[in-house]
Short mmCIF file of C-alpha atoms in Angstrom, two decimals:
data_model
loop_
_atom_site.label_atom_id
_atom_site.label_comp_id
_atom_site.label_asym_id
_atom_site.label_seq_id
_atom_site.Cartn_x
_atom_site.Cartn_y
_atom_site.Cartn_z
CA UNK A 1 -10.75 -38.21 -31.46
CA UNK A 2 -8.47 -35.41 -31.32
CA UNK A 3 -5.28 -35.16 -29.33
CA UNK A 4 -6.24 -33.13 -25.60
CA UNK A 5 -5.27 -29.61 -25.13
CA UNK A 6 -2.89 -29.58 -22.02
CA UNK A 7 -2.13 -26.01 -20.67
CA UNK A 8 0.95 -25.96 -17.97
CA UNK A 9 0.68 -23.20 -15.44
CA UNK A 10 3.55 -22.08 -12.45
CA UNK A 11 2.59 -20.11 -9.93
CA UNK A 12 4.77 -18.65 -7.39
CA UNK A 13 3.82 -18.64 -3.57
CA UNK A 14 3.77 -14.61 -3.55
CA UNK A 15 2.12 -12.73 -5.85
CA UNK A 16 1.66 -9.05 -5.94
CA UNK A 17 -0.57 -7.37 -8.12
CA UNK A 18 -0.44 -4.20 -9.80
CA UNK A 19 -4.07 -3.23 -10.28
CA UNK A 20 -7.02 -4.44 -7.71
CA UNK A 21 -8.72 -6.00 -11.18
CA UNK A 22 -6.49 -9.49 -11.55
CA UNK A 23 -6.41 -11.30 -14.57
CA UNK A 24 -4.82 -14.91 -15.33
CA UNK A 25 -1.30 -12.85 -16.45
CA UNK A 26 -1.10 -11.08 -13.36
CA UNK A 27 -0.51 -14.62 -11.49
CA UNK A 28 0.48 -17.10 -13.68
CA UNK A 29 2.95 -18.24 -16.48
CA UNK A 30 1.40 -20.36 -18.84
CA UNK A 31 2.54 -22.67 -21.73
CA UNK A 32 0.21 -24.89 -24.64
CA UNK A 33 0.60 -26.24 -27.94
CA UNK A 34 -2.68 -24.19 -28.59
CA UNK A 35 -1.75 -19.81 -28.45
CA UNK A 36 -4.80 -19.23 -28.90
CA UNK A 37 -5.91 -20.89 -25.38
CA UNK A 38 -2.90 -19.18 -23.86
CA UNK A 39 -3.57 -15.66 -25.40
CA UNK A 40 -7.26 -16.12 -24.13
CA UNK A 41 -6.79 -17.14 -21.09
CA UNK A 42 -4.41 -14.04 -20.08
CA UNK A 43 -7.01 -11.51 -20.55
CA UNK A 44 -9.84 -13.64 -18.06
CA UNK A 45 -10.25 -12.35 -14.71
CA UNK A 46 -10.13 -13.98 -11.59
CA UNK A 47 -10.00 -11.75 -8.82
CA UNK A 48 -11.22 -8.11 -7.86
CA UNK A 49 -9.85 -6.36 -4.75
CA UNK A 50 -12.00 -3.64 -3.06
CA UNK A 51 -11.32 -0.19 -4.59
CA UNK A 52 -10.78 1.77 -1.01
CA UNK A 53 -12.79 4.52 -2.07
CA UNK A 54 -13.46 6.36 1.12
CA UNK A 55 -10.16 5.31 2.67
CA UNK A 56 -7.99 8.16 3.78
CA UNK A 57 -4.93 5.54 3.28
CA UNK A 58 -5.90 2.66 0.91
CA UNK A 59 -4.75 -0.83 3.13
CA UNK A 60 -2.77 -3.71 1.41
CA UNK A 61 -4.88 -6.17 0.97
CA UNK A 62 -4.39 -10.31 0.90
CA UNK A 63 -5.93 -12.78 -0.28
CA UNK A 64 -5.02 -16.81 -0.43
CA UNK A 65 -5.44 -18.72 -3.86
CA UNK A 66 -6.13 -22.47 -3.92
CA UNK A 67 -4.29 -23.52 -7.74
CA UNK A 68 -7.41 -25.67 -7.94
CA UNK A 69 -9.53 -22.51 -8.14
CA UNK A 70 -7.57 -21.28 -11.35
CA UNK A 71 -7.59 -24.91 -12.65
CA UNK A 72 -12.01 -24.36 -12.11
CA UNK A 73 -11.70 -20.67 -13.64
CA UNK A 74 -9.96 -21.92 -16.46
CA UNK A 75 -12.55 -24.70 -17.34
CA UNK A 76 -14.96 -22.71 -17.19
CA UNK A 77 -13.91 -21.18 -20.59
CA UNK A 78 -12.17 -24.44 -21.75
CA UNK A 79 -13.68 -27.47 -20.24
CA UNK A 80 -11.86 -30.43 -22.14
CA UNK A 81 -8.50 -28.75 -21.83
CA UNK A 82 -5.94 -30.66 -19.23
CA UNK A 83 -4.62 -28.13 -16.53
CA UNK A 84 -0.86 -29.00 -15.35
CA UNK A 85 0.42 -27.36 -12.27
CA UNK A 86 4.38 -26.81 -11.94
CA UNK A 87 4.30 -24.17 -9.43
CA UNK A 88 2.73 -23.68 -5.79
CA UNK A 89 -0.46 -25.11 -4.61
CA UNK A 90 -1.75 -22.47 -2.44
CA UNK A 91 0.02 -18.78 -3.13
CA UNK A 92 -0.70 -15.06 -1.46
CA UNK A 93 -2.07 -12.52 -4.08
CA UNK A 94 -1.13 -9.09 -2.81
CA UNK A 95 -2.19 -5.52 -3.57
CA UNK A 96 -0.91 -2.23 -2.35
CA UNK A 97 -2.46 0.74 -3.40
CA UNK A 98 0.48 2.36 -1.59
CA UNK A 99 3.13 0.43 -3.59
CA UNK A 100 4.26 3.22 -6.22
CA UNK A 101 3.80 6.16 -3.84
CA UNK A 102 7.30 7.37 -2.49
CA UNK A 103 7.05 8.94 1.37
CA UNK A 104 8.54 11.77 2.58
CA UNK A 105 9.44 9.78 5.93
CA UNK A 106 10.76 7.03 4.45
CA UNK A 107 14.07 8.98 3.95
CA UNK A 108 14.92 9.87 7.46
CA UNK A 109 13.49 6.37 8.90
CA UNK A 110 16.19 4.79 6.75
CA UNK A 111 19.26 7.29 7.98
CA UNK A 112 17.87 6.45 11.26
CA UNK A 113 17.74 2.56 10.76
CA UNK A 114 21.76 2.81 9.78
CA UNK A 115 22.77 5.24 12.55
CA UNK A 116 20.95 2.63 14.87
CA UNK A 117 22.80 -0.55 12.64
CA UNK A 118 26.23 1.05 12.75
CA UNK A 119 26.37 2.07 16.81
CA UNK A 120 24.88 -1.65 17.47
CA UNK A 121 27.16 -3.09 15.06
CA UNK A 122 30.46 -1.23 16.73
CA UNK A 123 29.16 -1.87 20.50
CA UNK A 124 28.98 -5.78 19.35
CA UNK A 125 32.49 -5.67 17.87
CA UNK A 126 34.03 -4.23 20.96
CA UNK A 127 32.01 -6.25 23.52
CA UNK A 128 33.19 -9.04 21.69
CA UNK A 129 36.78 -8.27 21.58
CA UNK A 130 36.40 -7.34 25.25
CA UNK A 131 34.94 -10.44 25.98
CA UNK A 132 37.65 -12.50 24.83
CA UNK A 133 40.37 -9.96 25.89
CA UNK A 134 42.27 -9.06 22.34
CA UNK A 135 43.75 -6.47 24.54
CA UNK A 136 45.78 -9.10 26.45
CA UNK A 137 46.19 -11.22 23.60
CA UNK A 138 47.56 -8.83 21.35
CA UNK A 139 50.55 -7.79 24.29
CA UNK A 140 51.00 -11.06 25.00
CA UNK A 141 51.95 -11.55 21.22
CA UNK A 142 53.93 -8.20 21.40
CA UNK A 143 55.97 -9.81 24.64
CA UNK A 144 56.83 -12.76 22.77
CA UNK A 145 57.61 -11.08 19.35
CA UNK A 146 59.31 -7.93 20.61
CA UNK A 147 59.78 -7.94 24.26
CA UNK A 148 57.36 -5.38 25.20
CA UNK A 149 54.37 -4.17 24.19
CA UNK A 150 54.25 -0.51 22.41
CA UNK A 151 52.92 2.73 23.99
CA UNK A 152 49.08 3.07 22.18
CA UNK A 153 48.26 1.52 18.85
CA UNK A 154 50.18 -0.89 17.47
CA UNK A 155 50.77 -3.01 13.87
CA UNK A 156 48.36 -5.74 15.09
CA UNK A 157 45.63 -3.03 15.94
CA UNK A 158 46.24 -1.83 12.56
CA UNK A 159 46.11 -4.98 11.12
CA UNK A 160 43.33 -6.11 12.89
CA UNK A 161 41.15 -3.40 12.12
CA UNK A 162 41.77 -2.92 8.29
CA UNK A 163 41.59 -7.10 8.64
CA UNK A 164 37.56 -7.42 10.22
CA UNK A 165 36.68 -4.31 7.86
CA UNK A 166 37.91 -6.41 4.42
CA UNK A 167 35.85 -9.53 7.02
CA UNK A 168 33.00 -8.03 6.88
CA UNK A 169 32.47 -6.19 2.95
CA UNK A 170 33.20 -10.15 1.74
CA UNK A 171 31.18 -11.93 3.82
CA UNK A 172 28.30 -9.44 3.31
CA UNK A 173 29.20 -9.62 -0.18
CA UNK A 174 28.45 -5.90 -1.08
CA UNK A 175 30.32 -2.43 -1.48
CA UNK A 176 27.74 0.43 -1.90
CA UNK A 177 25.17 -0.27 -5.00
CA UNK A 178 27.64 -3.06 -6.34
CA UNK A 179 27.99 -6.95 -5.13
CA UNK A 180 31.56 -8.31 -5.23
CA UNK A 181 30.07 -11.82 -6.59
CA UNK A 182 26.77 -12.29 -8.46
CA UNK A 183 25.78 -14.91 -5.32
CA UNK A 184 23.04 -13.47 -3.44
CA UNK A 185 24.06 -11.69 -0.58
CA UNK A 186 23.16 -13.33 3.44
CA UNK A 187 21.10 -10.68 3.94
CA UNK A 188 19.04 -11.40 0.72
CA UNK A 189 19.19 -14.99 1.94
CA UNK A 190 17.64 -14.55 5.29
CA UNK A 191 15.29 -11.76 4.03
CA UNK A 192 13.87 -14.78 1.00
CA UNK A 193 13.79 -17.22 4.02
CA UNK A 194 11.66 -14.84 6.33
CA UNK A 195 9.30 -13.81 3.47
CA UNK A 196 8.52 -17.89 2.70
CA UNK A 197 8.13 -18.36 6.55
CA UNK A 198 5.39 -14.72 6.11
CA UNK A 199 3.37 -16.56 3.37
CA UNK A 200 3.60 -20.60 4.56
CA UNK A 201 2.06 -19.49 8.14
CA UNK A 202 -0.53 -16.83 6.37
CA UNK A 203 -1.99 -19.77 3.97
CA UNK A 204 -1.75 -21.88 6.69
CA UNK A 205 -3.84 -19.83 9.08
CA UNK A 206 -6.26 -18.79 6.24
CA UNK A 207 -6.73 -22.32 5.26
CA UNK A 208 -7.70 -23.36 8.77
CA UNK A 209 -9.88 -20.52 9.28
CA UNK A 210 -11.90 -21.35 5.77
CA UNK A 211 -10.60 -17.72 4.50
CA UNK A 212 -9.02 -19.21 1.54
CA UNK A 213 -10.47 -18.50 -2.03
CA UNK A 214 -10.81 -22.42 -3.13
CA UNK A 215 -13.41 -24.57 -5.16
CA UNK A 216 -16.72 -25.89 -3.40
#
């Protein structure tokens, strides 16, 4: 008796897929001893979303994936082969028809969003400075250091300001296009940590609503 086949598959908890016909690729990494199985199993597909036709604005469309429905689909070619998860096992398969198409609004929605960002982030700065009165602080300092406090803007004004700007570019890890480190900036962190929070609750509702795409 031969040795059995075992193909390992990972499959992350968000896919999104570039063309409404899916195929094995699309989703999955995959690994045997056997190419041939591998290079087979690519081309098979295992999902087809609705083409839209009709729709003045094609919809994204989701769908959730049980891994033990690819594990079926794949013995349905190769029966005696052993199917190894390493990745997720329940993931999102996306498609947006809309994903390559670039919209003329998008520009000004974005100046908007960082007109809107940079007033809120200012107002927050100096309520919170007002709330725990630099103003007084920074004269009391100047008393003890000098005697008296100067007419307008001072060194520690100066200081402070050039001080919470430098604050802010390394904690936020990013001037312009460029990152000061190769870590992954907190935005990027929270942003990751809402998207896993997007998919967990949507498999979780569509498996207790029997929406999921799973074996019989």
């Amino acid at each position: 008796m031969g040795q059995q086949e075992i193909v390992y598959i990972k499959i992350p908890q968000n896919v999104l897929a570039k063309d409404r016909h899916v195929t094995l690729e699309d989703v999955a990494t995959m690994e045997s001893s056997d190419a041939s199985i591998v290079r087979q199993l690519k081309q098979k597909r295992i999902y087809s979303f609705a083409d839209g036709i009709g729709d003045k604005k094609p919809k994204k469309q989701q769908v959730v994936f049980s891994v033990l429905k690819i594990v079926e689909l794949i013995h349905e070619d190769y029966p005696a082969v052993l199917v190894v998860n390493e990745g997720e096992s329940d993931f999102v398969l996306e498609f947006d028809p809309n994903e390559a198409k670039t919209n003329w609004w998008e520009y000004p929605l974005v100046a908007l969003l960082c007109v809107i960002t940079f007033f809120g982030a200012a107002f927050t700065i100096m309520a919170f400075n007002n709330d725990i009165g630099i103003t007084d602080v920074f004269e009391k300092l100047y008393t003890q250091a000098l005697g008296s406090a100067p007419d307008g803007v001072g060194e520690l004004e100066i200081c402070y300001s050039i001080g919470l700007a430098i604050g802010i570019t390394v904690f936020f890890n990013h001037v312009g296009k460029k990152k000061i480190t190769p870590d992954p900036t907190p935005l990027q962190v929270q942003m990751r940590k809402y998207e896993q929070d997007v998919d967990t609750t949507f498999i979780e509702n569509a498996g207790r609503k029997g929406h999921s795409i799973d074996v019989k």
